mmCIF file of C-alpha atoms in Angstrom:
data_model
loop_
_atom_site.group_PDB
_atom_site.id
_atom_site.type_symbol
_atom_site.label_atom_id
_atom_site.label_comp_id
_atom_site.label_asym_id
_atom_site.label_seq_id
_atom_site.Cartn_x
_atom_site.Cartn_y
_atom_site.Cartn_z
ATOM 1 C CA MET A 1 -5.240 -18.393 -10.455
ATOM 2 C CA LEU A 2 -4.226 -19.831 -7.092
ATOM 3 C CA ILE A 3 -0.555 -19.082 -7.640
ATOM 4 C CA THR A 4 -1.326 -15.608 -8.970
ATOM 5 C CA ALA A 5 -3.328 -14.739 -5.853
ATOM 6 C CA ASN A 6 -0.496 -15.938 -3.620
ATOM 7 C CA VAL A 7 2.062 -13.868 -5.539
ATOM 8 C CA VAL A 8 -0.158 -10.756 -5.416
ATOM 9 C CA VAL A 9 -0.522 -11.127 -1.649
ATOM 10 C CA ALA A 10 3.233 -11.634 -1.248
ATOM 11 C CA LEU A 11 3.917 -8.510 -3.313
ATOM 12 C CA GLY A 12 1.351 -6.590 -1.266
ATOM 13 C CA TYR A 13 3.146 -7.665 1.878
ATOM 14 C CA GLY A 14 6.380 -6.415 0.343
ATOM 15 C CA VAL A 15 4.846 -3.011 -0.392
ATOM 16 C CA VAL A 16 3.282 -2.563 3.063
ATOM 17 C CA SER A 17 5.987 -4.005 5.302
ATOM 18 C CA PRO A 18 8.789 -1.518 4.597
ATOM 19 C CA VAL A 19 6.638 1.482 5.580
ATOM 20 C CA LEU A 20 4.970 -0.006 8.664
ATOM 21 C CA PRO A 21 7.773 0.675 11.166
ATOM 22 C CA GLN A 22 7.917 4.334 10.147
ATOM 23 C CA TYR A 23 4.123 4.528 10.333
ATOM 24 C CA ALA A 24 4.205 2.940 13.798
ATOM 25 C CA ARG A 25 6.768 5.540 14.944
ATOM 26 C CA ASN A 26 4.048 8.165 14.376
ATOM 27 C CA PHE A 27 2.344 6.731 17.469
ATOM 28 C CA GLY A 28 5.345 7.713 19.604
ATOM 29 C CA VAL A 29 6.702 4.218 20.203
ATOM 30 C CA SER A 30 10.310 3.062 20.298
ATOM 31 C CA ILE A 31 12.079 1.696 17.237
ATOM 32 C CA SER A 32 11.878 -1.803 18.729
ATOM 33 C CA ALA A 33 8.122 -1.505 19.204
ATOM 34 C CA ALA A 34 7.746 -0.107 15.701
ATOM 35 C CA THR A 35 9.628 -2.984 14.105
ATOM 36 C CA PHE A 36 7.678 -5.489 16.209
ATOM 37 C CA VAL A 37 4.684 -4.682 13.991
ATOM 38 C CA ILE A 38 6.436 -6.666 11.235
ATOM 39 C CA THR A 39 7.399 -9.444 13.634
ATOM 40 C CA ALA A 40 3.810 -9.704 14.930
ATOM 41 C CA PHE A 41 2.586 -10.635 11.445
ATOM 42 C CA SER A 42 5.164 -13.413 11.070
ATOM 43 C CA LEU A 43 4.737 -14.602 14.641
ATOM 44 C CA MET A 44 0.987 -14.863 14.185
ATOM 45 C CA ARG A 45 1.511 -16.856 10.984
ATOM 46 C CA LEU A 46 3.781 -19.245 12.849
ATOM 47 C CA VAL A 47 1.460 -19.664 15.838
ATOM 48 C CA SER A 48 -1.760 -19.999 13.854
ATOM 49 C CA ALA A 49 -0.568 -22.296 11.044
ATOM 50 C CA PRO A 50 -1.169 -25.523 13.017
ATOM 51 C CA ALA A 51 -4.707 -24.428 13.952
ATOM 52 C CA THR A 52 -5.411 -23.696 10.308
ATOM 53 C CA GLY A 53 -5.301 -27.402 9.554
ATOM 54 C CA GLY A 54 -8.247 -27.954 11.900
ATOM 55 C CA LEU A 55 -10.134 -25.078 10.295
ATOM 56 C CA ILE A 56 -9.565 -26.607 6.873
ATOM 57 C CA GLN A 57 -10.953 -29.935 8.055
ATOM 58 C CA LYS A 58 -14.069 -28.234 9.450
ATOM 59 C CA MET A 59 -14.720 -25.564 6.821
ATOM 60 C CA GLY A 60 -12.958 -26.845 3.708
ATOM 61 C CA GLU A 61 -9.940 -25.511 1.847
ATOM 62 C CA ARG A 62 -11.797 -23.069 -0.380
ATOM 63 C CA ARG A 63 -13.671 -21.368 2.452
ATOM 64 C CA VAL A 64 -10.543 -21.069 4.572
ATOM 65 C CA TYR A 65 -8.605 -19.766 1.569
ATOM 66 C CA VAL A 66 -11.154 -17.061 0.735
ATOM 67 C CA THR A 67 -11.664 -16.166 4.405
ATOM 68 C CA GLY A 68 -7.898 -15.860 4.870
ATOM 69 C CA LEU A 69 -7.570 -13.604 1.830
ATOM 70 C CA LEU A 70 -10.409 -11.414 3.096
ATOM 71 C CA ILE A 71 -8.845 -11.179 6.557
ATOM 72 C CA VAL A 72 -5.523 -10.131 5.052
ATOM 73 C CA ALA A 73 -7.163 -7.564 2.774
ATOM 74 C CA VAL A 74 -9.385 -6.043 5.470
ATOM 75 C CA SER A 75 -6.714 -6.029 8.179
ATOM 76 C CA THR A 76 -4.146 -4.474 5.838
ATOM 77 C CA GLY A 77 -6.629 -1.759 4.887
ATOM 78 C CA ALA A 78 -7.517 -1.247 8.539
ATOM 79 C CA CYS A 79 -3.870 -0.500 9.319
ATOM 80 C CA ALA A 80 -4.266 2.781 7.437
ATOM 81 C CA PHE A 81 -7.016 3.803 9.863
ATOM 82 C CA ALA A 82 -5.344 2.681 13.098
ATOM 83 C CA GLN A 83 -5.632 5.352 15.788
ATOM 84 C CA THR A 84 -3.136 3.786 18.205
ATOM 85 C CA TYR A 85 -0.082 1.573 18.100
ATOM 86 C CA TRP A 86 -2.062 -1.238 19.724
ATOM 87 C CA GLN A 87 -4.703 -1.100 17.001
ATOM 88 C CA LEU A 88 -1.975 -1.269 14.360
ATOM 89 C CA LEU A 89 -0.416 -4.236 16.135
ATOM 90 C CA LEU A 90 -3.808 -5.970 16.356
ATOM 91 C CA PHE A 91 -4.566 -5.401 12.668
ATOM 92 C CA ARG A 92 -1.165 -6.727 11.572
ATOM 93 C CA SER A 93 -1.546 -9.742 13.858
ATOM 94 C CA LEU A 94 -4.946 -10.490 12.336
ATOM 95 C CA GLY A 95 -3.314 -10.208 8.927
ATOM 96 C CA GLY A 96 -0.773 -12.832 9.965
ATOM 97 C CA PHE A 97 -3.583 -15.159 10.998
ATOM 98 C CA GLY A 98 -5.337 -14.631 7.653
ATOM 99 C CA SER A 99 -2.059 -15.159 5.834
ATOM 100 C CA ALA A 100 -1.564 -18.519 7.546
ATOM 101 C CA MET A 101 -5.115 -19.451 6.584
ATOM 102 C CA PHE A 102 -4.708 -18.775 2.888
ATOM 103 C CA THR A 103 -1.151 -20.106 2.666
ATOM 104 C CA VAL A 104 -1.898 -23.459 4.279
ATOM 105 C CA SER A 105 -5.221 -23.879 2.468
ATOM 106 C CA SER A 106 -3.744 -22.888 -0.921
ATOM 107 C CA LEU A 107 -1.057 -25.505 -0.533
ATOM 108 C CA GLY A 108 -3.721 -28.087 0.385
ATOM 109 C CA LEU A 109 -5.842 -27.040 -2.578
ATOM 110 C CA MET A 110 -2.900 -27.258 -4.918
ATOM 111 C CA ILE A 111 -2.095 -30.760 -3.723
ATOM 112 C CA ARG A 112 -5.724 -31.886 -3.929
ATOM 113 C CA ILE A 113 -6.451 -30.542 -7.413
ATOM 114 C CA SER A 114 -3.160 -31.664 -8.952
ATOM 115 C CA PRO A 115 -2.837 -35.089 -10.558
ATOM 116 C CA PRO A 116 -0.967 -37.487 -8.259
ATOM 117 C CA ASP A 117 2.069 -37.666 -10.546
ATOM 118 C CA ALA A 118 2.364 -33.837 -10.691
ATOM 119 C CA ARG A 119 1.819 -32.936 -7.022
ATOM 120 C CA GLY A 120 5.468 -32.513 -6.184
ATOM 121 C CA ARG A 121 6.015 -30.174 -9.134
ATOM 122 C CA ALA A 122 2.860 -28.204 -8.272
ATOM 123 C CA VAL A 123 3.953 -27.692 -4.670
ATOM 124 C CA ARG A 124 7.453 -26.720 -5.786
ATOM 125 C CA TYR A 125 5.948 -24.210 -8.229
ATOM 126 C CA VAL A 126 3.741 -22.620 -5.545
ATOM 127 C CA LEU A 127 6.571 -22.392 -3.042
ATOM 128 C CA THR A 128 9.034 -21.136 -5.654
ATOM 129 C CA LYS A 129 6.679 -18.400 -6.835
ATOM 130 C CA GLU A 130 6.165 -17.225 -3.253
ATOM 131 C CA GLY A 131 9.909 -17.421 -2.693
ATOM 132 C CA ASP A 132 10.568 -15.478 -5.892
ATOM 133 C CA ALA A 133 8.149 -12.760 -4.782
ATOM 134 C CA ALA A 134 9.843 -12.572 -1.380
ATOM 135 C CA LEU A 135 13.290 -12.318 -2.971
ATOM 136 C CA LYS A 136 12.143 -9.647 -5.400
ATOM 137 C CA ARG A 137 11.004 -7.600 -2.389
ATOM 138 C CA ALA A 138 14.031 -8.305 -0.239
ATOM 139 C CA ILE A 139 16.868 -7.745 -2.721
ATOM 140 C CA PRO A 140 16.154 -4.031 -3.398
ATOM 141 C CA LEU A 141 15.792 -3.419 0.350
ATOM 142 C CA TRP A 142 19.072 -5.234 1.009
ATOM 143 C CA ARG A 143 20.832 -3.234 -1.717
ATOM 144 C CA LYS A 144 19.499 0.014 -0.268
ATOM 145 C CA ALA A 145 20.716 -0.965 3.204
ATOM 146 C CA GLN A 146 24.081 -2.025 1.791
ATOM 147 C CA LYS A 147 24.490 1.348 0.054
ATOM 148 C CA GLU A 148 23.630 3.158 3.284
ATOM 149 C CA VAL A 149 26.215 1.130 5.221
ATOM 150 C CA GLU A 150 28.825 1.802 2.514
ATOM 151 C CA ARG A 151 28.025 5.536 2.625
ATOM 152 C CA ARG A 152 28.373 5.627 6.406
ATOM 153 C CA LEU A 153 31.611 3.635 6.320
ATOM 154 C CA ALA A 154 33.019 5.996 3.702
ATOM 155 C CA ALA A 155 32.091 8.983 5.891
ATOM 156 C CA HIS A 156 33.641 7.251 8.911
ATOM 157 C CA ASP A 157 36.808 6.466 6.947
ATOM 158 C CA ALA A 158 37.062 10.056 5.737
ATOM 159 C CA ALA A 159 36.662 11.337 9.297
ATOM 160 C CA ALA A 160 39.323 8.888 10.512
ATOM 161 C CA VAL A 161 41.746 10.038 7.815
ATOM 162 C CA LEU A 162 41.132 13.697 8.670
ATOM 163 C CA ALA A 163 41.620 12.991 12.378
ATOM 164 C CA SER A 164 44.843 11.103 11.650
ATOM 165 C CA LEU A 165 46.120 13.970 9.516
ATOM 166 C CA ALA A 166 45.258 16.437 12.267
ATOM 167 C CA ASN A 167 47.104 14.265 14.812
ATOM 168 C CA LEU A 168 50.139 14.003 12.546
ATOM 169 C CA ARG A 169 50.117 17.746 12.000
ATOM 170 C CA GLY A 170 49.825 18.358 15.736
ATOM 171 C CA ALA A 171 52.627 15.855 16.513
ATOM 172 C CA ALA A 172 54.924 17.500 13.942
ATOM 173 C CA ARG A 173 54.770 20.847 15.790
#
């Protein structure tokens, strides 16, 4: 159940993230500002992960886990209703905080509920499943980008060949 929830959240992130920059552009911001919406999520995860340990000690792993999942769910849904770029950035940042909460607490839960001789395998399984989900999201995006680059290079090469032929034709006169 724990691993399934983590994979579902990772897949949800993979569905939402590719469209967020384009959505942010609707607010009239630069491409850099639009792509920072994705960075804000990751940055907030990085910054808030150490504080999550203290929250876990005070509230317990299960409460932090559920609270983190709720924060991610609500903040992701709120992104659809953002009226300004700054609201969108705030909602994604809150999602990053919630993501750190459930990621750190789920790892702690997995370690705590696993038998001592199986803890290493359990942690590897959790991290591998999250990594698999991330790769399954990233590979199609990478392939799409690669095809776009190949298409543009082919167009550039064709234009270069045509220009060279035109130069040769002009030099022959």
